[in-house]
Short mmCIF file of C-alpha atoms in Angstrom, two decimals:
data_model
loop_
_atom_site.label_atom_id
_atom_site.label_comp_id
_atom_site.label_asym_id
_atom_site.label_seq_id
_atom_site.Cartn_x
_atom_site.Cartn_y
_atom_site.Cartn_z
CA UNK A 1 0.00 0.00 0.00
CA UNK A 2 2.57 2.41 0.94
CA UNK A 3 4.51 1.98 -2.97
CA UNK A 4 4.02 4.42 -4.78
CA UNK A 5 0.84 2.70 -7.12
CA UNK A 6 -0.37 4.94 -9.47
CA UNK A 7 -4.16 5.87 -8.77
CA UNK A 8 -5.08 6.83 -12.23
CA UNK A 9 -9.40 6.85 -11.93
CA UNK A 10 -10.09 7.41 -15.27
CA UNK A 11 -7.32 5.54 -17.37
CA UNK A 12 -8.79 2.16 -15.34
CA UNK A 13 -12.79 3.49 -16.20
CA UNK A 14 -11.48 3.80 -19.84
CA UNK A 15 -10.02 0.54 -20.11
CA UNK A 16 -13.04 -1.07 -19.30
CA UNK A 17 -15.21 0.95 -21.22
CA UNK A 18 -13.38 0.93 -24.01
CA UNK A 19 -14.50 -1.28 -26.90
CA UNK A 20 -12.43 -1.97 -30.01
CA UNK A 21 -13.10 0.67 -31.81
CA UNK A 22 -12.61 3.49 -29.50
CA UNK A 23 -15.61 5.80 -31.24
CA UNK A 24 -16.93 6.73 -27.47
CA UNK A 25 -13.44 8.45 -27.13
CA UNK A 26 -13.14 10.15 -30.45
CA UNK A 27 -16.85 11.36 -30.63
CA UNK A 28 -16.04 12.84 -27.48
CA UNK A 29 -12.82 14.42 -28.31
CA UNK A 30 -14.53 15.53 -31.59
CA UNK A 31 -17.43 16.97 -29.92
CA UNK A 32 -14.62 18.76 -27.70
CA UNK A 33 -12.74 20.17 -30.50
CA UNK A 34 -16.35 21.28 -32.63
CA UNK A 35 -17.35 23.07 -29.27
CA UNK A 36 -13.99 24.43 -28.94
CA UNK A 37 -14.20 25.97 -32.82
CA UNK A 38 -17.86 27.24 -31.97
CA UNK A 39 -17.79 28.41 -28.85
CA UNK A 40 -14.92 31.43 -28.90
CA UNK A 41 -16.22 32.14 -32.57
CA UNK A 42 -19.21 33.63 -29.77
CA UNK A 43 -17.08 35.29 -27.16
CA UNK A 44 -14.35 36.21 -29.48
CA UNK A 45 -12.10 34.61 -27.47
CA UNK A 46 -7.58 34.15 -28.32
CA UNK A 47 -7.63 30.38 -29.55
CA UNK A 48 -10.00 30.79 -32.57
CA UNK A 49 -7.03 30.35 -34.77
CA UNK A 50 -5.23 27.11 -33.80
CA UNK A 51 -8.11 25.44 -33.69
CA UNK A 52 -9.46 26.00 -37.15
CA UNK A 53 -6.61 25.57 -38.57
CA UNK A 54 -6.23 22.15 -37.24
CA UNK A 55 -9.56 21.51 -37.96
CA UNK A 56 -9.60 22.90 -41.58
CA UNK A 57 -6.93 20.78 -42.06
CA UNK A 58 -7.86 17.59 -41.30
CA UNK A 59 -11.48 18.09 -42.65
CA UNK A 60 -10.54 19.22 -45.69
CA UNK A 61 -8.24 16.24 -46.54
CA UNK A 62 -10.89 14.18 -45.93
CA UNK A 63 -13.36 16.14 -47.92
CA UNK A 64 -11.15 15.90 -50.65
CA UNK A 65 -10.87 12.05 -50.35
CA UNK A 66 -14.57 11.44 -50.62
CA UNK A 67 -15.08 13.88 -53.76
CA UNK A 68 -12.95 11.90 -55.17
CA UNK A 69 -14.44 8.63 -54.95
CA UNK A 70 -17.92 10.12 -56.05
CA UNK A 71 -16.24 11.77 -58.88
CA UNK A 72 -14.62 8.31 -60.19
CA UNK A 73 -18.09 6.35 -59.32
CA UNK A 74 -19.62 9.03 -61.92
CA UNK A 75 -17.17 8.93 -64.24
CA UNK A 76 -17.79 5.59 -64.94
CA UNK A 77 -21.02 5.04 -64.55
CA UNK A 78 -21.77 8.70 -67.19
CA UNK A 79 -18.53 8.08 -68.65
CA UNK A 80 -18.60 12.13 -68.93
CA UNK A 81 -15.43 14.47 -69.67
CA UNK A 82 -14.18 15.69 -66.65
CA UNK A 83 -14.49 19.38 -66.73
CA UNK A 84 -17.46 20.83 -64.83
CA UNK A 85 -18.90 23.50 -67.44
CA UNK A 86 -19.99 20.69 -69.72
CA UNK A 87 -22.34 18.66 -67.67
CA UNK A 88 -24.94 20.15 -65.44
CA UNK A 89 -27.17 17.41 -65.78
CA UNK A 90 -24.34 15.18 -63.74
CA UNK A 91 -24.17 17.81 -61.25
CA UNK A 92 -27.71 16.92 -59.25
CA UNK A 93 -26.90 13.05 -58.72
CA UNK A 94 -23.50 14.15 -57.37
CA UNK A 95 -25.16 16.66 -55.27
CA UNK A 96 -27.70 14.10 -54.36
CA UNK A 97 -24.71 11.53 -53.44
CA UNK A 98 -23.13 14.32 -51.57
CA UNK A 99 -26.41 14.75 -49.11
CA UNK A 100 -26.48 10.83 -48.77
CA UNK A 101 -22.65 11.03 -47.44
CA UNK A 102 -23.74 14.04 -44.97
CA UNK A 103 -26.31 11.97 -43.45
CA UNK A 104 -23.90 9.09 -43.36
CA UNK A 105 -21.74 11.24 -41.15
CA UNK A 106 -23.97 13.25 -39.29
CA UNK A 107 -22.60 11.64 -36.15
CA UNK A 108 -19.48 11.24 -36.50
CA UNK A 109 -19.04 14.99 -37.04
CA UNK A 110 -21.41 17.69 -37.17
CA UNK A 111 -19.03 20.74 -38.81
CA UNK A 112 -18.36 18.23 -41.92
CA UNK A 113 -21.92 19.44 -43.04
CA UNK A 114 -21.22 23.24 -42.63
CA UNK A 115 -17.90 23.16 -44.07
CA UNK A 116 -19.43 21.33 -47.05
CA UNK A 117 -21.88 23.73 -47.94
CA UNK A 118 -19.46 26.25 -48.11
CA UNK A 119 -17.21 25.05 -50.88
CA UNK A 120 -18.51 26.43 -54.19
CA UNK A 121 -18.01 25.05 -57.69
CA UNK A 122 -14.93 26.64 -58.81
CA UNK A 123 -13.17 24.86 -55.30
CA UNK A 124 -14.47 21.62 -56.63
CA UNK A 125 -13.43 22.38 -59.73
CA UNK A 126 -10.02 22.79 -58.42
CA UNK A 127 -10.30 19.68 -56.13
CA UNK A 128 -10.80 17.99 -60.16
CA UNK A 129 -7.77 19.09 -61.19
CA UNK A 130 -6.21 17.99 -57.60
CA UNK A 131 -7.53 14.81 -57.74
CA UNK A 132 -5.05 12.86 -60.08
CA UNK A 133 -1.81 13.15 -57.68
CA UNK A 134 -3.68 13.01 -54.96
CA UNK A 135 -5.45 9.28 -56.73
CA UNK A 136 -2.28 7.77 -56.29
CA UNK A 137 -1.04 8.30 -52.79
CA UNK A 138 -4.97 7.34 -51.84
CA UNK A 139 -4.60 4.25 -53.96
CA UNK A 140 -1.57 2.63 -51.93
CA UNK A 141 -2.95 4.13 -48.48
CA UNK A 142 -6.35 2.32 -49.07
CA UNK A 143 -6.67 0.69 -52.47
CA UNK A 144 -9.87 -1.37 -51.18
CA UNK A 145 -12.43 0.40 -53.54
CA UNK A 146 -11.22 3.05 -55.15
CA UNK A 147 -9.90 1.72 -58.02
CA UNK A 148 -12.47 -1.03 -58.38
CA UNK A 149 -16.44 0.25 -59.75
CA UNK A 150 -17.82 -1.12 -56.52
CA UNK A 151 -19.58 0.78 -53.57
CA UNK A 152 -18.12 1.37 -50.47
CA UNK A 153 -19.29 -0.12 -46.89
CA UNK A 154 -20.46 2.05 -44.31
CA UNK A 155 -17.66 0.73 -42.09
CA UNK A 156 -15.06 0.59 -44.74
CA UNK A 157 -15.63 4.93 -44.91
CA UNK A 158 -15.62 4.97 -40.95
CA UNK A 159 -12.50 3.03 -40.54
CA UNK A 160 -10.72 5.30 -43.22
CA UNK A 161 -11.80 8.04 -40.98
CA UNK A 162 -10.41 7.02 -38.12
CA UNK A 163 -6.93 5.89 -40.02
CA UNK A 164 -7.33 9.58 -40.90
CA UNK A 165 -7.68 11.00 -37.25
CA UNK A 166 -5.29 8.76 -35.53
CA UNK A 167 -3.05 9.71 -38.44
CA UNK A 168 -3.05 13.51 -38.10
CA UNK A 169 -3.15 13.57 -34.09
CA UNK A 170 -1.75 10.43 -32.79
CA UNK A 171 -2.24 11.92 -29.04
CA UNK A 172 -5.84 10.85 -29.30
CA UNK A 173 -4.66 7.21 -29.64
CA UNK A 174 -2.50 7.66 -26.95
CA UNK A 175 -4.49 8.93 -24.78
CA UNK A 176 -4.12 12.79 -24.02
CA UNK A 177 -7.24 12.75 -22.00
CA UNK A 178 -5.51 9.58 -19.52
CA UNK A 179 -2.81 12.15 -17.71
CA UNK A 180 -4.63 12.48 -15.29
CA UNK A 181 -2.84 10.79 -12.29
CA UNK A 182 -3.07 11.56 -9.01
CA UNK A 183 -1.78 10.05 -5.92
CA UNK A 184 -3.39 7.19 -3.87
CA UNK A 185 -4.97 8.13 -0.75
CA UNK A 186 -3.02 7.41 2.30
CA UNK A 187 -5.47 5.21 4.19
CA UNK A 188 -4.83 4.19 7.67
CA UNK A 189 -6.83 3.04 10.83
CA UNK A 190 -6.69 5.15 13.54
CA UNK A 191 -7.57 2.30 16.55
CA UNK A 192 -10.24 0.47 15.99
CA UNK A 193 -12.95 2.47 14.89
CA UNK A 194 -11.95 5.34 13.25
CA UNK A 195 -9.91 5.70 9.88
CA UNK A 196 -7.62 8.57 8.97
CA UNK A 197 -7.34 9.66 5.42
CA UNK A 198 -3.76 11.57 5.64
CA UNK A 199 -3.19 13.13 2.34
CA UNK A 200 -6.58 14.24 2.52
CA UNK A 201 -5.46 18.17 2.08
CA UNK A 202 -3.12 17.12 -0.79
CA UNK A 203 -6.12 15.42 -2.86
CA UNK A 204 -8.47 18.43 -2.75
CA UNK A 205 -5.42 20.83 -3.98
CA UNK A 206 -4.38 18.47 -7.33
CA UNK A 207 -8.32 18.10 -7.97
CA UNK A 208 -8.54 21.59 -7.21
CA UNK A 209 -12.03 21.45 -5.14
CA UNK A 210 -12.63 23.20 -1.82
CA UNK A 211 -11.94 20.62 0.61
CA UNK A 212 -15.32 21.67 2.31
CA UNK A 213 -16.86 20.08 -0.81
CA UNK A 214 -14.97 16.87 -0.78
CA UNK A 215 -15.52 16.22 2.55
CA UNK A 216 -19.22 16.65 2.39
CA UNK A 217 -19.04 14.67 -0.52
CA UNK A 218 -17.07 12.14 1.32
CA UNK A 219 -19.39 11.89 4.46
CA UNK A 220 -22.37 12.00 2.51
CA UNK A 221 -21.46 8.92 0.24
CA UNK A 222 -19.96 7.00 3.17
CA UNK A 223 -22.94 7.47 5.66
CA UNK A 224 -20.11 8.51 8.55
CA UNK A 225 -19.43 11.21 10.39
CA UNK A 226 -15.48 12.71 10.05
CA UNK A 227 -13.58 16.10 10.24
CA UNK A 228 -10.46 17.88 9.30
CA UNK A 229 -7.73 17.42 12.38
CA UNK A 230 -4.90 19.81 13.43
CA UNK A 231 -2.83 17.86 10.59
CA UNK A 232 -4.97 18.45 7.91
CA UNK A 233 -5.87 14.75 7.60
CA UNK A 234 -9.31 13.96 7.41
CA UNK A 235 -10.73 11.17 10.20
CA UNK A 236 -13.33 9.34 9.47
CA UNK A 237 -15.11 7.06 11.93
CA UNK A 238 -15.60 3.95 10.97
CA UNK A 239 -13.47 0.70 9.02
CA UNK A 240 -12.49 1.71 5.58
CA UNK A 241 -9.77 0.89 3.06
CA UNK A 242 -8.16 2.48 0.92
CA UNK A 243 -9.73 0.78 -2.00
CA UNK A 244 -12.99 1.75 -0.75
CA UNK A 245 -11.86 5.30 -0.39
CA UNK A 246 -10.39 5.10 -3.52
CA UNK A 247 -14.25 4.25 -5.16
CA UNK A 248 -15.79 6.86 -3.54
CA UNK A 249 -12.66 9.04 -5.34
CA UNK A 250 -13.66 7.93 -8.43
CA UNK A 251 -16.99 8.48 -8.33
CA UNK A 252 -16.19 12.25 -6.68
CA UNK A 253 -14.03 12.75 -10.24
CA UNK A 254 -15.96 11.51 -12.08
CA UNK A 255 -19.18 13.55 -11.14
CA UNK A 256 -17.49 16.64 -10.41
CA UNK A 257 -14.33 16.90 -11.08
CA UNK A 258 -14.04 16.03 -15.10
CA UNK A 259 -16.60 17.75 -17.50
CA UNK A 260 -19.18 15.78 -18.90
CA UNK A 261 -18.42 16.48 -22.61
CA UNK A 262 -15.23 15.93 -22.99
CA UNK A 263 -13.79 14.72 -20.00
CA UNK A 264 -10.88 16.95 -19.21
CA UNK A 265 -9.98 17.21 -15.66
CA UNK A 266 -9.56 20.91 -16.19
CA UNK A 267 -12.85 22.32 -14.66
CA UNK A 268 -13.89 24.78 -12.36
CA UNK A 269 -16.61 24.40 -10.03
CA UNK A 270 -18.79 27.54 -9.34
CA UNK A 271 -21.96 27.64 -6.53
CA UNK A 272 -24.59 29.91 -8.54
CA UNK A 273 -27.81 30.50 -6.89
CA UNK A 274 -27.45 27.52 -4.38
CA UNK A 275 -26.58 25.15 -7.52
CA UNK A 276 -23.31 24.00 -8.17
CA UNK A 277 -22.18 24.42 -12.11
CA UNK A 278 -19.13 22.78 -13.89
CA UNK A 279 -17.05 25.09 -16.10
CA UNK A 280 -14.79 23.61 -18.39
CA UNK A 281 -11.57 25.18 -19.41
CA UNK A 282 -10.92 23.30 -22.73
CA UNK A 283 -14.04 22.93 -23.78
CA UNK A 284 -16.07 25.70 -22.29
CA UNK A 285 -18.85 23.68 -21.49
CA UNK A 286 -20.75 24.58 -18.76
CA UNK A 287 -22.96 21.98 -16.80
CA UNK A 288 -25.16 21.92 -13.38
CA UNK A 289 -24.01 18.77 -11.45
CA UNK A 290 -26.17 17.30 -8.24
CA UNK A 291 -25.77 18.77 -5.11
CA UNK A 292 -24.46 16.45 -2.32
CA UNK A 293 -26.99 14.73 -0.38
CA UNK A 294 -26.51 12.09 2.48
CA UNK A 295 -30.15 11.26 2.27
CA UNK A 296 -31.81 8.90 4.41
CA UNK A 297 -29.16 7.97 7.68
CA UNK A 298 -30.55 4.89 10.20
CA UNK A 299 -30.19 5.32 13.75
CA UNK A 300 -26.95 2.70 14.14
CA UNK A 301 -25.72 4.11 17.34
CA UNK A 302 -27.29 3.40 21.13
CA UNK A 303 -31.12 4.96 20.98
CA UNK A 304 -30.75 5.32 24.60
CA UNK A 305 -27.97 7.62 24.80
CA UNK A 306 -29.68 9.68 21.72
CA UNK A 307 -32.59 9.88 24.02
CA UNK A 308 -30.74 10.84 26.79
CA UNK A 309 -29.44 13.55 24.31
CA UNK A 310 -32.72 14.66 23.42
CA UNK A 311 -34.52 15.36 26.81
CA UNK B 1 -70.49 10.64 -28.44
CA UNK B 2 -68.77 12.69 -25.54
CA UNK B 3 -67.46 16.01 -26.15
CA UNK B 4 -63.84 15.73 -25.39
CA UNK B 5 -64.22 19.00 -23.65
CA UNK B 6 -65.84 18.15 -21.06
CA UNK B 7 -63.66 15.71 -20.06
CA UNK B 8 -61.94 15.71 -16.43
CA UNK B 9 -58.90 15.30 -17.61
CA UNK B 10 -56.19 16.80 -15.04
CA UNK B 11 -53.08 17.69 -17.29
CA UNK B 12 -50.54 18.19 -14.23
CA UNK B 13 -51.33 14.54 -12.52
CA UNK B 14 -48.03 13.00 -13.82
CA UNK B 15 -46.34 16.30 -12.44
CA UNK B 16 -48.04 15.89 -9.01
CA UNK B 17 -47.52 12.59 -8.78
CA UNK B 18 -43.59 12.43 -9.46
CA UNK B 19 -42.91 15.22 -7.12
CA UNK B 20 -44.62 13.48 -4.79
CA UNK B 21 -42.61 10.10 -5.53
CA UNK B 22 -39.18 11.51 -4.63
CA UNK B 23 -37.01 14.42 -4.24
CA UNK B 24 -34.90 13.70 -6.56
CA UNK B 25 -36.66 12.86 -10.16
CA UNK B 26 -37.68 9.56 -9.12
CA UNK B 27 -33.72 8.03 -8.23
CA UNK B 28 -33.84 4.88 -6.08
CA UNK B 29 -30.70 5.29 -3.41
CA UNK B 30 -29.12 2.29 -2.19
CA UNK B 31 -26.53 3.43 0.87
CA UNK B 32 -24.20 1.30 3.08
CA UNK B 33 -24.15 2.14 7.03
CA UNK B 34 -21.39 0.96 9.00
CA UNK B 35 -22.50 -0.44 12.53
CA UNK B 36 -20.37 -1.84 15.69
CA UNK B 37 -17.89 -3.78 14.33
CA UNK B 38 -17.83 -5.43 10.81
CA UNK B 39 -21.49 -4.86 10.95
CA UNK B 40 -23.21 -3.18 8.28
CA UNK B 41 -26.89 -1.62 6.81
CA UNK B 42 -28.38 -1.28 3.50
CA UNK B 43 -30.90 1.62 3.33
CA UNK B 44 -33.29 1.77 -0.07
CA UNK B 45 -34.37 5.17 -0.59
CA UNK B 46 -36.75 6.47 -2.46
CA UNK B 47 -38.93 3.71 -3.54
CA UNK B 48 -42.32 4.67 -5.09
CA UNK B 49 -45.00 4.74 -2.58
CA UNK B 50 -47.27 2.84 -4.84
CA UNK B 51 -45.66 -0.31 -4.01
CA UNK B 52 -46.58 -2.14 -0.92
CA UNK B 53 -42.84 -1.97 1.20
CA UNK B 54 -43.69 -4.55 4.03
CA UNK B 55 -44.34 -6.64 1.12
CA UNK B 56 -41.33 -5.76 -0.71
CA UNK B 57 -39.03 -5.92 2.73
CA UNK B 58 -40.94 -9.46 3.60
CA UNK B 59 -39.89 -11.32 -0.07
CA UNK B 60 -36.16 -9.44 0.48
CA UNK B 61 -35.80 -11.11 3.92
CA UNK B 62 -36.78 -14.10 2.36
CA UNK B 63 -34.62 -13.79 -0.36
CA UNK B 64 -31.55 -12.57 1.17
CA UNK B 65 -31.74 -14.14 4.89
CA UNK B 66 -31.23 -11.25 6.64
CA UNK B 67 -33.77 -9.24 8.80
CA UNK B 68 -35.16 -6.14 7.85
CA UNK B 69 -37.95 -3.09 8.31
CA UNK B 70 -39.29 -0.41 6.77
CA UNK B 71 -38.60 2.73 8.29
CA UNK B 72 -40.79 6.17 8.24
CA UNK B 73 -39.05 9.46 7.49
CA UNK B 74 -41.04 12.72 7.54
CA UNK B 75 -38.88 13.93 4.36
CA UNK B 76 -38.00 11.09 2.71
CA UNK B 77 -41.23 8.48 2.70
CA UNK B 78 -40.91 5.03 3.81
CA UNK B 79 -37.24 3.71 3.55
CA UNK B 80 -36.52 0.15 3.41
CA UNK B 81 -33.98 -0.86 6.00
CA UNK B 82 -31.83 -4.68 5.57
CA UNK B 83 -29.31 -5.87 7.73
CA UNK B 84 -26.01 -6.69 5.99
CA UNK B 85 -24.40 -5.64 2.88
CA UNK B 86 -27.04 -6.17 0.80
CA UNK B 87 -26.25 -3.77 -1.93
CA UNK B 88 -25.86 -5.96 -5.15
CA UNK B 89 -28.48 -7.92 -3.81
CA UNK B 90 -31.04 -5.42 -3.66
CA UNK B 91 -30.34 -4.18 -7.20
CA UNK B 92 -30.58 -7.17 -8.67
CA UNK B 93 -33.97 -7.86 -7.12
CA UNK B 94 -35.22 -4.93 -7.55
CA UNK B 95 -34.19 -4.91 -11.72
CA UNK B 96 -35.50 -8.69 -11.90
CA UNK B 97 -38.81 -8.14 -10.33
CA UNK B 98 -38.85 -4.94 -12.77
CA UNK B 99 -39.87 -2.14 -9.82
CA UNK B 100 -37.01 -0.18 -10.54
CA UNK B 101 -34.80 0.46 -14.23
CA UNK B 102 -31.34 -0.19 -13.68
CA UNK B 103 -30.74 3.86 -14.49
CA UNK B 104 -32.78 4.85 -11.71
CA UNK B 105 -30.72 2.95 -9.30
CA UNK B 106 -28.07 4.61 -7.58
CA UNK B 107 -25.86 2.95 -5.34
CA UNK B 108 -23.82 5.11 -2.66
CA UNK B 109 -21.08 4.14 -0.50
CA UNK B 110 -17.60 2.66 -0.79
#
């Protein structure tokens, strides 16, 4: 107990949750970026530019992919020249196709759709001319379909996708969002009764929380009574390990320490008009979260010395 | 033919009712109490008062062997009270015999 383990909440909750694929994570970090983009464009705020740039450059690789492939499917099934001018009647089932892709994506990314509309003819024009170099590094990056007349699968597009993100930011593989690791509570029995939790202080200053609020959280989820001593460690009364504290830890982060959309540790919690609201620093997302309870408590202690108290 | 109308139809009875139900928008609580020793008590919390609790609290002492009452609170309606660390128990029962959807349960402690 006393080694230094590594009490990492939300790098064990991921590993469970995490299925092959990993689209919980990316919709979330996607959701975080398209916030991020949309948010500041409001408040005017400094980091406008990185982001979009980022974005803008990711999305528009992939636009360009998909073009492509629609361009090819309708050059051979019209078998028309290439150049725009000459065929408006080809134009509507592209633009038709194009819609059928947007709904295809609509949740993997909602600025795709925006983006999209923006692009006039003369881009895609350009994107024509584009398109042969850019054929053949597609072709021996994924040469499934694209050379061959035959449609693409829904999950054939979604894994290119993610070979796409994981390409451009391989952080999000890695896990940027899993840094956050904090130190194990120090759990130790204080005779037989009453626990101590020593680094109690320590916690509430790297999760940056009042430590009124984690000890009320505390209390209230372990159905005790405790206080802060002259030490700064927290006593509890009653048996507990540090596994159990630990839980109750995870539970505390997880509710109010990390935002709900996209789960960065980096939040700030504000008391407005008797509720409590989440503010998120990297995503700006703001969000009410519960107010701490203890709820129903049983009388466990002698009911003749709380009579004794009463009268 | 009735003339619809007419009807008696009170719009804010689901509203009434749920606020009744709980505090909280209708969450069941399951909580852990430490007693003397390595003793422990599982309080339910927020059950819906439609269902009959001595009935519910006689089929869970059955079910569970322990012992166990069901408790009045002015604020918090009848709680259901079971001796022992009945935690996963109770939310298993309670999902099987289909009084309570697994997101309405919420279980406190360590």
């Amino acid at each position: 107990m006393d080694e230094d383990l590594i009490f990492d909440p939300s790098l064990k909750k991921k590993k469970k949750k995490k299925t092959g694929f990993d689209l919980d994570a990316a919709l979330a970090g996607e959701q975080g970026e398209t916030t991020s983009a949309e948010a500041p464009a409001e408040s005017g705020d400094v980091d406008v530019p990185e982001d979009d740039n980022l974005d803008l450059d990711n999305f528009g690789k992939k636009k360009k992919k998909k073009k492509k492939t629609f361009f090819n499917l309708d050059e051979l099934e019209n078998a028309l020249p290439e150049t725009k001018d000459e065929k408006p009647p080809a134009e509507e089932p592209e633009q038709q196709e194009e819609e059928m892709v947007d709904d295809l994506d609509l949740d993997i990314d909602f600025t795709r759709k925006k983006k999209k509309k923006k692009k006039t003819i003369d881009e895609l024009v350009m994107e024509d001319d584009l398109k042969s170099e850019d054929q053949e590094k597609e072709d021996d990056m994924h040469g499934d379909w694209v050379g061959s007349d035959r449609d693409y699968s829904y999950d054939e597009l979604l894994e290119r996708v993610f070979d796409i993100m994981r390409e451009k930011n391989p952080s999000m593989v890695s896990g940027k969002k899993q840094k956050f690791i904090m130190r194990p509570p120090q759990v130790v029995r204080i005779g037989t009764k009453k626990t101590s939790f020593a680094n109690f202080t320590e916690i509430c200053k790297t999760l940056h929380r009042q430590p009124k609020h984690l000890l009320d959280f505390l209390l209230a989820e372990l159905g005790t009574s405790g206080s802060v001593d002259g030490n700064s460690q927290l006593i509890i009364k009653g048996r507990f390990q540090q596994k159990q504290i630990e839980n109750v830890l995870r539970r505390y982060i997880k509710e109010y320490v990390t935002c709900h959309t996209c789960r960065s540790p980096d939040t700030i919690l504000q008391k407005d008009t008797r509720l409590f609201f989440l503010q998120c620093e990297t995503c700006g997302s703001r969000c009410s979260v519960a107010s701490i309870k203890s709820g129903f408590q049983a009388v466990t202690g002698k009911r003749a010395a709380m009579r004794a108290k009463v009268a | 033919m009735s003339i619809q109308n007419l009807n008696t139809f009170d719009p804010f009875a689901d509203a009434i009712k749920s606020s009744e139900d709980d505090v909280q928008d209708g969450l069941v609580h399951v909580r852990i109490q430490q007693r003397n020793g390595r003793k422990t008590l599982t309080t339910v919390q927020g059950l819906s008062s439609e269902y009959d609790l001595k009935k519910i609290v006689r089929a869970c002492k059955k079910e569970f062997a322990c012992n166990g009452t069901v408790v009045e609170h002015p604020e918090y309606g009848e709680v259901l009270q079971l001796q022992g660390d009945q935690r996963e128990n109770i939310c298993q029962w309670l999902t099987k015999s289909g009084l309570v959807k697994p997101e309405q349960l919420k279980v406190h402690g360590f």
